[in-house]
Short mmCIF file of C-alpha atoms in Angstrom, two decimals:
data_model
loop_
_atom_site.label_atom_id
_atom_site.label_comp_id
_atom_site.label_asym_id
_atom_site.label_seq_id
_atom_site.Cartn_x
_atom_site.Cartn_y
_atom_site.Cartn_z
CA MET A 1 19.64 -13.29 5.55
CA ASP A 2 16.22 -13.68 3.91
CA GLN A 3 13.86 -10.77 4.26
CA THR A 4 10.20 -11.44 5.03
CA ILE A 5 7.50 -9.08 3.79
CA LEU A 6 3.96 -9.22 5.17
CA LEU A 7 1.30 -7.93 2.77
CA ALA A 8 -2.20 -7.28 4.09
CA VAL A 9 -4.97 -7.27 1.49
CA ASP A 10 -8.70 -6.63 1.57
CA GLY A 11 -9.70 -6.83 -2.10
CA SER A 12 -9.74 -3.05 -2.58
CA ASP A 13 -7.97 -1.07 -5.30
CA GLN A 14 -5.65 0.30 -2.62
CA SER A 15 -4.60 -3.18 -1.53
CA THR A 16 -3.99 -4.08 -5.18
CA GLN A 17 -1.60 -1.12 -5.36
CA ALA A 18 0.02 -2.27 -2.11
CA ALA A 19 0.33 -5.79 -3.56
CA ASN A 20 2.07 -4.47 -6.68
CA TYR A 21 4.50 -2.56 -4.47
CA ALA A 22 5.14 -5.59 -2.23
CA LEU A 23 5.72 -7.85 -5.25
CA ALA A 24 8.25 -5.43 -6.73
CA LEU A 25 9.96 -5.09 -3.35
CA ALA A 26 10.11 -8.87 -2.82
CA GLU A 27 11.47 -9.37 -6.31
CA LYS A 28 14.12 -6.67 -5.87
CA GLU A 29 15.24 -7.90 -2.43
CA GLY A 30 14.79 -11.63 -3.02
CA ALA A 31 12.41 -11.60 -0.06
CA ARG A 32 9.76 -14.10 0.98
CA LEU A 33 6.23 -12.72 0.75
CA HIS A 34 3.41 -13.58 3.12
CA ALA A 35 0.00 -12.26 2.08
CA ILE A 36 -2.80 -12.17 4.62
CA HIS A 37 -6.48 -11.39 4.28
CA VAL A 38 -8.30 -10.72 7.53
CA VAL A 39 -12.09 -10.75 7.65
CA ASP A 40 -12.34 -8.02 10.26
CA THR A 41 -15.03 -9.17 12.69
CA ASN A 42 -15.22 -5.65 14.13
CA SER A 43 -16.43 -4.21 10.82
CA THR A 44 -19.00 -6.83 9.82
CA PRO A 45 -22.47 -5.27 9.79
CA GLU A 46 -25.00 -6.84 12.15
CA PRO A 47 -28.51 -5.63 11.15
CA THR A 48 -29.64 -9.25 10.75
CA ARG A 49 -27.72 -12.48 10.95
CA SER A 50 -28.32 -13.33 7.29
CA THR A 51 -27.20 -9.88 6.13
CA ALA A 52 -24.05 -10.10 8.25
CA GLU A 53 -23.31 -13.58 6.93
CA LEU A 54 -23.77 -12.41 3.34
CA ALA A 55 -21.45 -9.45 3.90
CA THR A 56 -18.83 -11.74 5.45
CA ILE A 57 -19.04 -14.16 2.51
CA GLN A 58 -18.55 -11.29 0.04
CA VAL A 59 -15.53 -10.00 1.97
CA GLU A 60 -14.05 -13.52 2.09
CA GLU A 61 -14.56 -14.06 -1.65
CA ARG A 62 -12.97 -10.72 -2.54
CA GLY A 63 -9.98 -11.46 -0.32
CA GLN A 64 -9.56 -15.04 -1.57
CA GLU A 65 -9.60 -13.85 -5.18
CA GLN A 66 -6.91 -11.29 -4.43
CA LEU A 67 -4.79 -13.92 -2.65
CA ARG A 68 -5.08 -16.20 -5.73
CA GLN A 69 -3.93 -13.32 -7.95
CA ILE A 70 -0.95 -12.68 -5.67
CA GLU A 71 0.01 -16.37 -5.73
CA ALA A 72 -0.09 -16.35 -9.55
CA ALA A 73 1.98 -13.16 -9.76
CA CYS A 74 4.56 -14.62 -7.36
CA LEU A 75 4.78 -17.80 -9.41
CA ASP A 76 5.42 -15.71 -12.55
CA ARG A 77 8.19 -13.77 -10.76
CA ASP A 78 9.73 -16.73 -8.91
CA ILE A 79 8.88 -15.21 -5.51
CA THR A 80 8.31 -17.51 -2.54
CA VAL A 81 4.82 -16.80 -1.19
CA GLU A 82 2.49 -18.04 1.50
CA THR A 83 -1.10 -16.87 1.76
CA VAL A 84 -3.35 -16.90 4.81
CA SER A 85 -6.96 -15.97 5.40
CA CYS A 86 -8.44 -15.60 8.86
CA HIS A 87 -11.18 -13.96 10.91
CA GLY A 88 -10.58 -11.58 13.79
CA THR A 89 -9.72 -8.03 14.69
CA LEU A 90 -7.66 -6.61 11.84
CA THR A 91 -4.90 -4.99 13.87
CA GLU A 92 -4.59 -7.92 16.29
CA GLU A 93 -4.38 -10.51 13.50
CA LEU A 94 -1.82 -8.48 11.53
CA ALA A 95 0.34 -7.96 14.61
CA ARG A 96 0.05 -11.64 15.62
CA TYR A 97 0.94 -12.93 12.16
CA ALA A 98 3.76 -10.41 11.69
CA GLU A 99 5.31 -11.67 14.92
CA GLU A 100 4.70 -15.32 14.00
CA ILE A 101 6.58 -15.01 10.69
CA ASP A 102 9.12 -12.51 12.05
CA ALA A 103 8.20 -9.97 9.36
CA ASP A 104 10.84 -7.41 8.45
CA GLN A 105 8.35 -5.17 6.63
CA ILE A 106 4.57 -4.77 6.53
CA VAL A 107 2.86 -3.44 3.41
CA LEU A 108 -0.82 -2.53 3.36
CA GLY A 109 -3.23 -0.33 1.47
CA TYR A 110 -5.91 1.67 3.22
CA ARG A 111 -9.28 2.41 1.66
CA ASN A 112 -11.33 4.51 4.09
CA ARG A 113 -11.70 7.74 2.14
CA ARG A 114 -13.13 9.56 5.13
CA ILE A 115 -9.84 9.28 7.01
CA PRO A 116 -6.90 11.13 5.45
CA SER A 117 -3.66 9.14 5.41
CA ASN A 118 -1.94 11.82 7.51
CA SER A 119 -4.61 11.85 10.24
CA ARG A 120 -4.14 10.95 13.90
CA LEU A 121 -6.54 8.02 13.46
CA MET A 122 -4.43 6.57 10.67
CA ASP A 123 -1.37 6.97 12.91
CA SER A 124 -3.16 5.12 15.72
CA LEU A 125 -4.16 2.25 13.40
CA THR A 126 -0.56 1.92 12.27
CA ALA A 127 0.62 2.03 15.88
CA GLU A 128 -1.78 -0.79 16.83
CA VAL A 129 -0.19 -3.05 14.22
CA VAL A 130 3.46 -2.27 14.94
CA ARG A 131 3.53 -1.76 18.71
CA PRO A 132 5.62 -4.27 20.65
#
């Protein structure tokens, strides 16, 4: 049975580390890799429309570049990959796409330095993605 790994990326160093882990895991297990970049509409600044649009464009470009790098790395390693970019609420889009592709595993990096990885907030973010 083929395994399906969902990798969430945001262009950060942490998501690059998560991508490296997901690539190694997919290669080891012979799994299919789905990489998703979500432009989180809940975190886009709104001081002015033009500033918000510029911030969104920058986030999209960073994510698209990372998705291209993942596609190239998968091609080099003979890993089946599909990439997706979308707009929405991060946790909702990850949960929706994970269900759509019947993901066996979800790999993501987290970059908010103000929230320790062992905090209750981090636990609640994880729970929002994986809850049934």
